[in-house]
Coordinates of C-alpha atoms in Angstrom, one line a residue:
X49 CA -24.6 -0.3 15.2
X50 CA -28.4 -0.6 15.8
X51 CA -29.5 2.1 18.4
X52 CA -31.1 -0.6 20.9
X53 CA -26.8 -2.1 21.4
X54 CA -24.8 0.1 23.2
X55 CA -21.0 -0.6 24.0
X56 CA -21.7 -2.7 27.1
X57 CA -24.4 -4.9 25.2
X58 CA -22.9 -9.0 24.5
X59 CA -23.9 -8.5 20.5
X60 CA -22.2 -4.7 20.5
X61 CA -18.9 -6.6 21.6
X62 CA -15.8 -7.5 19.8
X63 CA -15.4 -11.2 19.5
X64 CA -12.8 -13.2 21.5
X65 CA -9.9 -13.9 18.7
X66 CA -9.7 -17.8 20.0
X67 CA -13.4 -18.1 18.1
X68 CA -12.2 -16.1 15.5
X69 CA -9.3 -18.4 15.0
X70 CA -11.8 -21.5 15.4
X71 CA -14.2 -20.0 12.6
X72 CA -11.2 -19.8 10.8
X73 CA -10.0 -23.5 10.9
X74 CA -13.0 -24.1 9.9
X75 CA -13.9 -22.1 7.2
X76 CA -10.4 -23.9 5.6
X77 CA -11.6 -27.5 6.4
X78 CA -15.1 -26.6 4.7
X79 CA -12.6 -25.0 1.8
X80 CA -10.6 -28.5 1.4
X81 CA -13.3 -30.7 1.5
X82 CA -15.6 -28.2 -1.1
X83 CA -12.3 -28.4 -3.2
X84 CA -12.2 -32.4 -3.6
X85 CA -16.1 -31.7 -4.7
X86 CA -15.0 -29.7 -7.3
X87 CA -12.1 -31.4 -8.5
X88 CA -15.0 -34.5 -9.2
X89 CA -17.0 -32.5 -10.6
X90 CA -16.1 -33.1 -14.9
X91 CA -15.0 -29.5 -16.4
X92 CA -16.1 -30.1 -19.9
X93 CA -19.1 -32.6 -19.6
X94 CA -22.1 -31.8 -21.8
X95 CA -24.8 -32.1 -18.9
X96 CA -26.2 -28.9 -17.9
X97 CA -26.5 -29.7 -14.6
X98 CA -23.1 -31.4 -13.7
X99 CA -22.3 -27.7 -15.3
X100 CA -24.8 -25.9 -12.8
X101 CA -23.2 -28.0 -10.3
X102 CA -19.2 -27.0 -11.2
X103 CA -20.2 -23.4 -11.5
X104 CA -22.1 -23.8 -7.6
X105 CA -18.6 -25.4 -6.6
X106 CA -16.5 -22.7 -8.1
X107 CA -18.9 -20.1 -6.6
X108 CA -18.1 -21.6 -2.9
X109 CA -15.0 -21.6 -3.0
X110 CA -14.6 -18.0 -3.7
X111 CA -17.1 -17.4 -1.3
X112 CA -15.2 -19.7 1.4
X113 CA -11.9 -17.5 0.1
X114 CA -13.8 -14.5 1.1
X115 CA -14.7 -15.4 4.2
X116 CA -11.1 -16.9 5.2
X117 CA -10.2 -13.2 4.1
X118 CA -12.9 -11.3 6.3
X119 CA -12.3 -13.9 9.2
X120 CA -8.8 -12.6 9.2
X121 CA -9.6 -8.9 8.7
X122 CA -11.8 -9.5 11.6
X123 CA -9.3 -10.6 13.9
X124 CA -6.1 -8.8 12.8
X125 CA -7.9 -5.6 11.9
X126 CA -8.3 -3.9 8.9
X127 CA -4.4 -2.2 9.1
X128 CA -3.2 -5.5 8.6
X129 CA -5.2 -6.5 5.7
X130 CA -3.4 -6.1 2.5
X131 CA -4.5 -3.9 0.2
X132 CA -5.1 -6.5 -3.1
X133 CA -6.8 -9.0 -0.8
X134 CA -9.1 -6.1 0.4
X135 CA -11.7 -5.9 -2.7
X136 CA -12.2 -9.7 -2.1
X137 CA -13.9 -9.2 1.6
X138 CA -17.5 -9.8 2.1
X139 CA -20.1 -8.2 4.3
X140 CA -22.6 -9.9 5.7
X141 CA -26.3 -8.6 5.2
X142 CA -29.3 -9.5 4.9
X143 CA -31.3 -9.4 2.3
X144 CA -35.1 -9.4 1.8
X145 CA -35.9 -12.4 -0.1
X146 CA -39.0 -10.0 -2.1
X147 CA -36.2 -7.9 -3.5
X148 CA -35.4 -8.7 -7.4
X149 CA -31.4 -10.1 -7.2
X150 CA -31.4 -9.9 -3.9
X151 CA -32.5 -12.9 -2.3
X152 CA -31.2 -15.9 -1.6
X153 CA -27.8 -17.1 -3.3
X154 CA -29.8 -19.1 -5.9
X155 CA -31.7 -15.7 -6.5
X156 CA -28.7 -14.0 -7.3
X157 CA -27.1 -17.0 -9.3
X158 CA -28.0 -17.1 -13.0
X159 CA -27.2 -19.4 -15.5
X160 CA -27.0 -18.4 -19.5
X161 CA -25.5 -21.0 -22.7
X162 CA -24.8 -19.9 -25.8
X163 CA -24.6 -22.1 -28.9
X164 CA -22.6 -20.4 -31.4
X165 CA -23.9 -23.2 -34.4
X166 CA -27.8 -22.2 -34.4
X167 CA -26.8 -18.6 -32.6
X168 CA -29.8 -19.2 -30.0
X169 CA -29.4 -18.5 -26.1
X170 CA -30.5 -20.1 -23.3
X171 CA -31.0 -18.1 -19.9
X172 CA -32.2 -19.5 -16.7
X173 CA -35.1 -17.1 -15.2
X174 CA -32.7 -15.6 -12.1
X175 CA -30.5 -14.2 -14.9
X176 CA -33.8 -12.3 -16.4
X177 CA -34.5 -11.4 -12.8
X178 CA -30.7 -10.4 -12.3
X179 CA -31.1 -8.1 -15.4
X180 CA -34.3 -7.1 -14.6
X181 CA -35.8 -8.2 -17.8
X182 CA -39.2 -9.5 -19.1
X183 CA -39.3 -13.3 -19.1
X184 CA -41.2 -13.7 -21.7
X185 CA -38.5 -12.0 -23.8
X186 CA -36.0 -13.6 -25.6
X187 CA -32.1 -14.2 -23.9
X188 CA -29.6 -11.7 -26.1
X189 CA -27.3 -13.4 -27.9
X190 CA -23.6 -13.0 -27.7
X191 CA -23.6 -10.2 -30.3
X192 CA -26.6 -8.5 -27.9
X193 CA -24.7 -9.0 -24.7
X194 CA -22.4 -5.7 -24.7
X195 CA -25.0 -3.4 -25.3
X196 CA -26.7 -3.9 -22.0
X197 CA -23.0 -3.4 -20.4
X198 CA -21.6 -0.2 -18.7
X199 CA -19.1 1.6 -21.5
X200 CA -16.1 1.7 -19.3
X201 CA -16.5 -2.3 -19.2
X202 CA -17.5 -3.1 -22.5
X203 CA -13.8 -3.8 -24.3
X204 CA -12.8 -6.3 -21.1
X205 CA -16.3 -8.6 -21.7
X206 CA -15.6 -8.6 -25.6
X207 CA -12.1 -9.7 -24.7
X208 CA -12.9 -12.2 -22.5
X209 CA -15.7 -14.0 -24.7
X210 CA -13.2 -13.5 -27.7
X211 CA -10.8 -15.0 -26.1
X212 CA -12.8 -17.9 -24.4
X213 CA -14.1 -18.6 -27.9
X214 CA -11.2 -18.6 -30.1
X215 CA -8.5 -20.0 -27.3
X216 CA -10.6 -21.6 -24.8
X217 CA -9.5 -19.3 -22.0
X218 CA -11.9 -19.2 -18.8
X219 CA -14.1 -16.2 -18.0
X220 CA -13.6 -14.7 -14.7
X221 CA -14.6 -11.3 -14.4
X222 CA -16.7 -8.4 -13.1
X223 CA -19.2 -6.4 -14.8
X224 CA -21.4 -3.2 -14.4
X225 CA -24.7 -4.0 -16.4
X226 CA -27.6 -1.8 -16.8
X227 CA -31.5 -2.9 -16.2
X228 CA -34.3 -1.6 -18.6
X229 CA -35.2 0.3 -16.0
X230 CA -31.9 2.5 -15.7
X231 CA -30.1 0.7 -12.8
X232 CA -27.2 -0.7 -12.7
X233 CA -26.3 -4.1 -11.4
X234 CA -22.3 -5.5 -10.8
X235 CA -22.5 -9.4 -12.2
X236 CA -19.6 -11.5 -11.7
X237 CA -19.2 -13.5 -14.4
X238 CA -17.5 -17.0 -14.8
X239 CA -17.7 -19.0 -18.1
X240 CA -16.0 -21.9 -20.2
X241 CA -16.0 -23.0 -24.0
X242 CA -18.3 -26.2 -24.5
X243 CA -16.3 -28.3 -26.9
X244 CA -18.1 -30.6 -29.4
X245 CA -16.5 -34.3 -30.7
X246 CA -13.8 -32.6 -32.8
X247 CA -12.7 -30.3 -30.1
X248 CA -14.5 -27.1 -32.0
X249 CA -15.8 -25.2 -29.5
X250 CA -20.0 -25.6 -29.7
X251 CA -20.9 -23.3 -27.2
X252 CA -20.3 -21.1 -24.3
X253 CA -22.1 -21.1 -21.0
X254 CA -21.5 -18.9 -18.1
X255 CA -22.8 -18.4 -14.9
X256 CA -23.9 -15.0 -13.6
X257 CA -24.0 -13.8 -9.8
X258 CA -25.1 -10.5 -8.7
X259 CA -22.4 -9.0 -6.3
X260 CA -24.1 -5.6 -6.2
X261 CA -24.9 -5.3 -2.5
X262 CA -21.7 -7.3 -1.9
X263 CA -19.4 -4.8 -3.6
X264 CA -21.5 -1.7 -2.4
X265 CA -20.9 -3.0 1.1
X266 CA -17.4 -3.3 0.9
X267 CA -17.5 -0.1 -0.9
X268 CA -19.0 1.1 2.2
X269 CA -16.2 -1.0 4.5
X270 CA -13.2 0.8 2.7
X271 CA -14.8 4.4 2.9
X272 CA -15.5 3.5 6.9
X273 CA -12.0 2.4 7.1
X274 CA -10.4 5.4 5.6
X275 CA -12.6 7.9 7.7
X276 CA -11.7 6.2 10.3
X277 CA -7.9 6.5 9.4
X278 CA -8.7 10.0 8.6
X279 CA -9.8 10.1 12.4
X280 CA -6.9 8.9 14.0
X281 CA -4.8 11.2 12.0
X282 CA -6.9 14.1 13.4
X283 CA -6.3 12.7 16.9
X284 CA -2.8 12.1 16.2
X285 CA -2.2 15.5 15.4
X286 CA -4.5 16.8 17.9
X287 CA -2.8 15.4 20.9
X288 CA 0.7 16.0 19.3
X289 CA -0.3 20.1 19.4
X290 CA -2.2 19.3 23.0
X291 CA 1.3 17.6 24.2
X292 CA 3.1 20.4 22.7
X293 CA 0.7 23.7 24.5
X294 CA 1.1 21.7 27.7
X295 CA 4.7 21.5 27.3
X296 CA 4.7 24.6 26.4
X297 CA 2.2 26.3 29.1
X298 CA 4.1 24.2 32.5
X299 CA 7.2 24.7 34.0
X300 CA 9.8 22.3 32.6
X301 CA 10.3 21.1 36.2
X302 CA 12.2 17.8 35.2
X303 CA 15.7 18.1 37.8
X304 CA 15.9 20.3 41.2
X305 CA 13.6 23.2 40.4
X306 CA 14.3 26.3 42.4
X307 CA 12.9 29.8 42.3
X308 CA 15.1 33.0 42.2
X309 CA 15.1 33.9 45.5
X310 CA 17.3 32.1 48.1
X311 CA 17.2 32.6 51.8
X312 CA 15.4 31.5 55.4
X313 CA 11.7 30.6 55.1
X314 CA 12.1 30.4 51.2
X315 CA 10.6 27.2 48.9
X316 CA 12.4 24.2 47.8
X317 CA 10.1 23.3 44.8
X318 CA 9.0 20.2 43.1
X319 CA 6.3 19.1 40.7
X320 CA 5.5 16.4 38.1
X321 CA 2.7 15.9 35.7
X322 CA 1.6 11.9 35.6
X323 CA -0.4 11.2 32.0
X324 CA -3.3 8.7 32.3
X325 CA -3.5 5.3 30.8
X326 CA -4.7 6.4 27.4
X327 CA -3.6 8.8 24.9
X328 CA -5.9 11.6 25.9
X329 CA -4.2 15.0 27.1
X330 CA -6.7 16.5 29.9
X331 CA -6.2 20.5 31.4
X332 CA -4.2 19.5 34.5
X333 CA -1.8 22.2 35.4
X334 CA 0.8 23.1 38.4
X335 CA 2.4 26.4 38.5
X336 CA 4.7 28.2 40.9
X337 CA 5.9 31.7 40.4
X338 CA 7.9 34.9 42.4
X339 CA 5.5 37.7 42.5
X340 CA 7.1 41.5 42.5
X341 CA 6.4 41.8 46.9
X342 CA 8.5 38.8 47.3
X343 CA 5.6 36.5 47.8
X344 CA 5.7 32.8 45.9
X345 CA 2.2 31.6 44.1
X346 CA 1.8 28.1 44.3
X347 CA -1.4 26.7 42.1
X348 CA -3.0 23.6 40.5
X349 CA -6.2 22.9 38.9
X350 CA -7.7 20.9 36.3
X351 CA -10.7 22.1 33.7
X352 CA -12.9 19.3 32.6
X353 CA -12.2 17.1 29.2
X354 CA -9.2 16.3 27.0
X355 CA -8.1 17.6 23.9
X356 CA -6.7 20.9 22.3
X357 CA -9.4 22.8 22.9
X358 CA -9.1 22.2 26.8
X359 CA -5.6 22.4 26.5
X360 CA -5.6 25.7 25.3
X361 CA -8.7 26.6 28.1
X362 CA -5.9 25.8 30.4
X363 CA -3.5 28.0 29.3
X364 CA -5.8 30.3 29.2
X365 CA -6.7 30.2 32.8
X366 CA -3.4 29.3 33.7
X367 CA -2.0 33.0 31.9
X368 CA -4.6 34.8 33.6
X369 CA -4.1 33.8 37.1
X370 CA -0.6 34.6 36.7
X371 CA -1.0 38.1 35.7
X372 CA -4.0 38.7 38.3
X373 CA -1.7 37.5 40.8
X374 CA 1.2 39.4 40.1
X375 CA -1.0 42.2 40.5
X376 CA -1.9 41.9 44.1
X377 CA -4.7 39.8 43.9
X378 CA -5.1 37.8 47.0
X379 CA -6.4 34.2 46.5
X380 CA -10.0 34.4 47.1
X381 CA -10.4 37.1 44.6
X382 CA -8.5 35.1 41.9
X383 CA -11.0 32.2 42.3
X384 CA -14.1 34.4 41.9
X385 CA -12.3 36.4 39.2
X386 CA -11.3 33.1 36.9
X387 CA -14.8 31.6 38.0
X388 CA -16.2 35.0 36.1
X389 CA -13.7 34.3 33.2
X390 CA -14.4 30.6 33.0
X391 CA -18.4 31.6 33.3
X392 CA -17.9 34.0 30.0
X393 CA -16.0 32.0 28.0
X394 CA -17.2 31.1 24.3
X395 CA -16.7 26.9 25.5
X396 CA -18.1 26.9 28.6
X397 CA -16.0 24.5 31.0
X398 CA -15.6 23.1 34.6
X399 CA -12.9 23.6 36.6
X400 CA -11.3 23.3 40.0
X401 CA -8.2 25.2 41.4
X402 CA -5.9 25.9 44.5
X403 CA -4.0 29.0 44.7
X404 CA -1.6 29.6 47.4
X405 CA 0.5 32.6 48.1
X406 CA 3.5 32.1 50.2
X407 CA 5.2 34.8 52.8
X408 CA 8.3 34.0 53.3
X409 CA 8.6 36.6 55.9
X410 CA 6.0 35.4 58.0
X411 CA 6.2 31.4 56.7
X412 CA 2.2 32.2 56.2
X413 CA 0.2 30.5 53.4
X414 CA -2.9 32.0 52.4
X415 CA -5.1 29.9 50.3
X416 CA -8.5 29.6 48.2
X417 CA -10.1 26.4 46.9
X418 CA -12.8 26.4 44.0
X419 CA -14.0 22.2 44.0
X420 CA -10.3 20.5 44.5
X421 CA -8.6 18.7 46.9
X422 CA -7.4 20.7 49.8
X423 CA -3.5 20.7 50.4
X424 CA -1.8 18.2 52.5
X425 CA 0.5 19.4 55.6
X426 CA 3.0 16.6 56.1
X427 CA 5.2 18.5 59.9
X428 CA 7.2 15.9 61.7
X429 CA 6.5 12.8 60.1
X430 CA 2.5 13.1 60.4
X431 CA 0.3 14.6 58.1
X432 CA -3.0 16.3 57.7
X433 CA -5.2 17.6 55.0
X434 CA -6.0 21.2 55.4
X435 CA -9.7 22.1 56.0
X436 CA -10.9 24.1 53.0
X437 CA -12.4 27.6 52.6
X438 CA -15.9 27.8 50.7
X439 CA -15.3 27.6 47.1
X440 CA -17.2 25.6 44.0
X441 CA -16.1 24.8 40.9
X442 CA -14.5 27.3 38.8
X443 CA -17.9 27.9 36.0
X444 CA -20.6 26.2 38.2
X445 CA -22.3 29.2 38.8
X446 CA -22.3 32.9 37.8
X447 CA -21.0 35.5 40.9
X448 CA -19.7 32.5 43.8
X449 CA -17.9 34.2 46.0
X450 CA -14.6 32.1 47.1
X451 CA -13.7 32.0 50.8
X452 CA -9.6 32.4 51.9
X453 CA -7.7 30.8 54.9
X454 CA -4.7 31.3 56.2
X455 CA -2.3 28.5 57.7
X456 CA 1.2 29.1 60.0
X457 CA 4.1 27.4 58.6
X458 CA 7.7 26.0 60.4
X459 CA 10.8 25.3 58.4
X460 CA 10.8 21.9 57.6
X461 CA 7.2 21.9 56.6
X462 CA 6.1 19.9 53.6
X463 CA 2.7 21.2 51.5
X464 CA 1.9 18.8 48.7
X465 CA -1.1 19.8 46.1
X466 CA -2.5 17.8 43.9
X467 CA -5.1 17.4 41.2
X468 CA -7.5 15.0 42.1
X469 CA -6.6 11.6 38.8
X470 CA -3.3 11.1 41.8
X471 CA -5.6 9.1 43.9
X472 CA -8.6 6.7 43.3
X473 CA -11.7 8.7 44.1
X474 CA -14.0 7.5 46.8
X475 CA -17.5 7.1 46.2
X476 CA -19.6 9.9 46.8
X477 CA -17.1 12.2 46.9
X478 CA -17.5 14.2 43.5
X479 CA -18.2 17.7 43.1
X480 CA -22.4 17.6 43.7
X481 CA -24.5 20.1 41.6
X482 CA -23.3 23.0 43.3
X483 CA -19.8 22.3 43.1
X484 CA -19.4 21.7 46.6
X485 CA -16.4 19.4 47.1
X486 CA -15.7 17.8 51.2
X487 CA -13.4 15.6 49.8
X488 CA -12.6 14.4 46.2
X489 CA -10.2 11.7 47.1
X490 CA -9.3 9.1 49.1
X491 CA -5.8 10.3 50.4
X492 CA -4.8 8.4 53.5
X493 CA -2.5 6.5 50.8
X494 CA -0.8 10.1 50.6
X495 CA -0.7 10.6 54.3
X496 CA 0.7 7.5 54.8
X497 CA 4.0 8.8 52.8
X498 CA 4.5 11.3 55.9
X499 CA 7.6 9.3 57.7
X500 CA 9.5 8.5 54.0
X501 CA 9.1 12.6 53.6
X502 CA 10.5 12.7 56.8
X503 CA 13.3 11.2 55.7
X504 CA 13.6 12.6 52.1
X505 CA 16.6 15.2 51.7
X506 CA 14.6 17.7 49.4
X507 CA 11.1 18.1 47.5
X508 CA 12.6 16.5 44.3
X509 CA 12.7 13.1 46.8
X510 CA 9.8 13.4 47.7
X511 CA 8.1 13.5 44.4
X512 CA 9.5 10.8 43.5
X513 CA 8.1 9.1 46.3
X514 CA 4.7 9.8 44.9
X515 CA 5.4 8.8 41.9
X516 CA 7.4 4.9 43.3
X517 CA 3.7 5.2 44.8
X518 CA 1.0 6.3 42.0
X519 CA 3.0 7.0 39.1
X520 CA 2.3 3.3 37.4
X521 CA -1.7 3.3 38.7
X522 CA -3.6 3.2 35.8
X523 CA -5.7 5.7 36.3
X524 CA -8.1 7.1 33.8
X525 CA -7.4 10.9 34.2
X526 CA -3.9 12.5 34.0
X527 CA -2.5 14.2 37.0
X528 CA 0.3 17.0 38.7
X529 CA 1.5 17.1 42.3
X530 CA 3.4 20.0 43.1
X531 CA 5.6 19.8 46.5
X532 CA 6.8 22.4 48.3
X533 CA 9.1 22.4 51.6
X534 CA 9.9 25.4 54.2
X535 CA 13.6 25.6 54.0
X536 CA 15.1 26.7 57.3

């Protein structure tokens, strides 16, 4: 693609398949009506130009074949395109007309007759331009012909020409030919026996196109094709090991998750990750875990971009928070400690986070935020979004130091966190260059769930509440929501 067209540009854009389908039609009316040309044209008449004219009318019709081929390629994709009818599609260039056999078609159509009774040759002057030869030279005769002929191709011409002579069997057939001046041209080559009165043959003429650019650009189509299959193969396998870390990384929360511990003022968990509209596996995580002091850590967070490699960024994170938090390590701390981690790592990444830790002794949450959407406090069929400590994104910038709050709980409470692909974003709502987030999303959608939660029986209802709500958005990022109610 030229560098002046990007994706968005009218000429950079796929074409509708109804045109397609219309160039097609037409392509195979032109095809009939070229064919009741040819079939006037006489096959064995003496004249050299009802000859020129046959060869012209064989030569469109396999270009018209080509193009019915390419038209169909275009619009079905080259999957679907079988593989013998490949090496038949064209590519349309252009050519400069000051280029030797590479002009117009006439430039790159030659003509050639050879009378086997006086052994002389008769060449048209675009075959001595095809060849590249002096035209002041003479033609080479039959006998000559192969010598100017790539090895490898040699025994199929001699076979052909035998053939035509002695059976009167067509020529139709490819040819790598070499110029004087070392290069190598690919002529496609198309001949018949010229009979005399008696039905001897007399002579053989032929006509000579130079498919050179044609073949190296489909050459150039089937090794595009291939890397691209070669690509999709990569990204087939790279989302299959992405999809499997992930699934290997989050909790397997698919029924009624519950942690270990029963009892008053204890959790009832849970969570669900929502993929995004297209095949691409982002760093979205939830997490909940039982820490040694009886505390519950309740986290989610997202690093920036898709793929393995983020994938295994978020494990990364995900492992270390969970053994810096079974350690003792209070919220804010973990945020400025995986914001160090994050800031030193060999890909450097963005990231945003929520990490919660639970008291079920004191139904107190303590919380830190780095550049994600705040919690959501859903008590007695309202509910609010909590306001958020100081934090930026996890990696924006080297040392931030993360604020902490702490929030009262009741039983019956509902806290729901979420990464911020749940919920269209509103604008001007992003991160900004600091990482400084107000508010990433627009979630009075989510607030307005508060009276069903009300109603719902446990936190498994509830998520699936949010996901009757978002679950078939199409949203462009993946996401996780993690719920989490106060039993009494």
């Amino acid at each position: 693609m030229p560098s002046h067209l990007s994706a968005d540009h009218p000429a950079a854009q796929p074409p509708e398949r109804g045109s397609v389908d219309a160039l097609i039609s037409q392509t195979r009316r032109l095809r009939g009506d070229m064919d009741a040309v040819r079939r006037d044209a006489p096959a064995d008449g003496t004249d050299p130009e009802r000859r020129w004219q046959r060869a012209l009318c064989d030569l469109a019709m396999h270009q018209l074949d080509d193009l019915d081929a390419h038209l169909a390629q275009l619009r079905d994709g080259p999957s679907t395109v079988p593989a013998e009818r490949e090496a038949a599609l064209p590519v349309v260039q252009a050519v400069p007309p000051a280029s030797p056999g590479r002009g117009s078609l006439i430039s790159r159509v030659g003509s050639a007759e050879w009378n086997l009774l006086t052994d002389e040759a008769t060449w048209s002057g675009e075959l001595y331009q095809i060849l590249g030869r002096d035209p002041a030279a003479p033609p080479l005769t039959l006998d000559e012909l192969p010598s100017v002929v790539l090895d490898e191709d040699r025994p199929r011409l001699t076979s052909m020409v035998t053939d035509c002579l002695i059976d009167g069997k067509p020529i139709d057939g490819e040819f790598g030919m070499v110029r004087p001046d070392g290069g190598v041209r690919t002529v496609h080559m198309m001949g018949e026996p010229v009979l005399d009165a008696d039905g001897s043959t007399a002579s053989m003429w032929a006509v000579l196109r130079d498919v050179s650019e044609l073949r190296r650009s489909q050459r150039t189509v089937t090794e595009t094709r291939d890397s691209l299959q070669r690509q999709r193969q990569a990204a087939q396998t790279e989302h299959r090991l992405a999809v499997e870390l992930q699934e290997a990384v989050l909790p397997p929360w698919r029924g009624s998750p519950t942690l270990p511990r029963q009892g008053p003022g204890t959790l009832d968990l849970a969570a669900r990750y929502l993929p995004s509209s297209s095949t691409l596996i982002g760093g979205n995580w939830y997490d909940a875990l039982d820490m040694p002091d009886g505390q519950t850590l309740l986290s989610v967070g997202d690093l920036t971009g898709h793929g393995v490699a983020v994938t295994s960024g978020m494990a990364m994170l995900l492992g270390a928070l969970r053994g810096m938090a079974v350690a003792g390590t209070e919220p804010g701390q973990l945020m400025s400690w995986l914001n160090q981690l994050l800031d030193a790592s060999v890909q450097p990444a963005l990231g945003s986070a929520v990490c919660c830790r639970y008291r079920p002794q004191s139904r107190t949450l303590v919380w830190a935020q780095a550049g994600h959407p705040a919690p959501l406090l859903f008590r007695n069929g309202t509910g609010r979004m909590l306001a958020p400590p100081d934090g930026v994104l996890l990696g924006a910038t080297s040392g931030a130091v993360y604020g902490q709050a702490e929030v009262p709980l009741e039983p019956g409470d509902l806290l729901l966190l979420h990464t911020d692909g749940l919920v269209p974003a509103r604008w001007g709502c992003r991160p900004d260059a600091t990482g400084t987030v107000e508010s990433t999303a627009d979630v009075s959608r989510l607030l307005d769930l508060a009276p069903r939660f009300q109603e719902a029986r446990s936190a498994q209802d509830c998520v699936r509440i949010v996901v009757e709500e978002f679950g078939e958005t199409q949203r462009e990022d993946d996401a996780c929501v993690l719920v989490a109610r106060v039993t009494t």
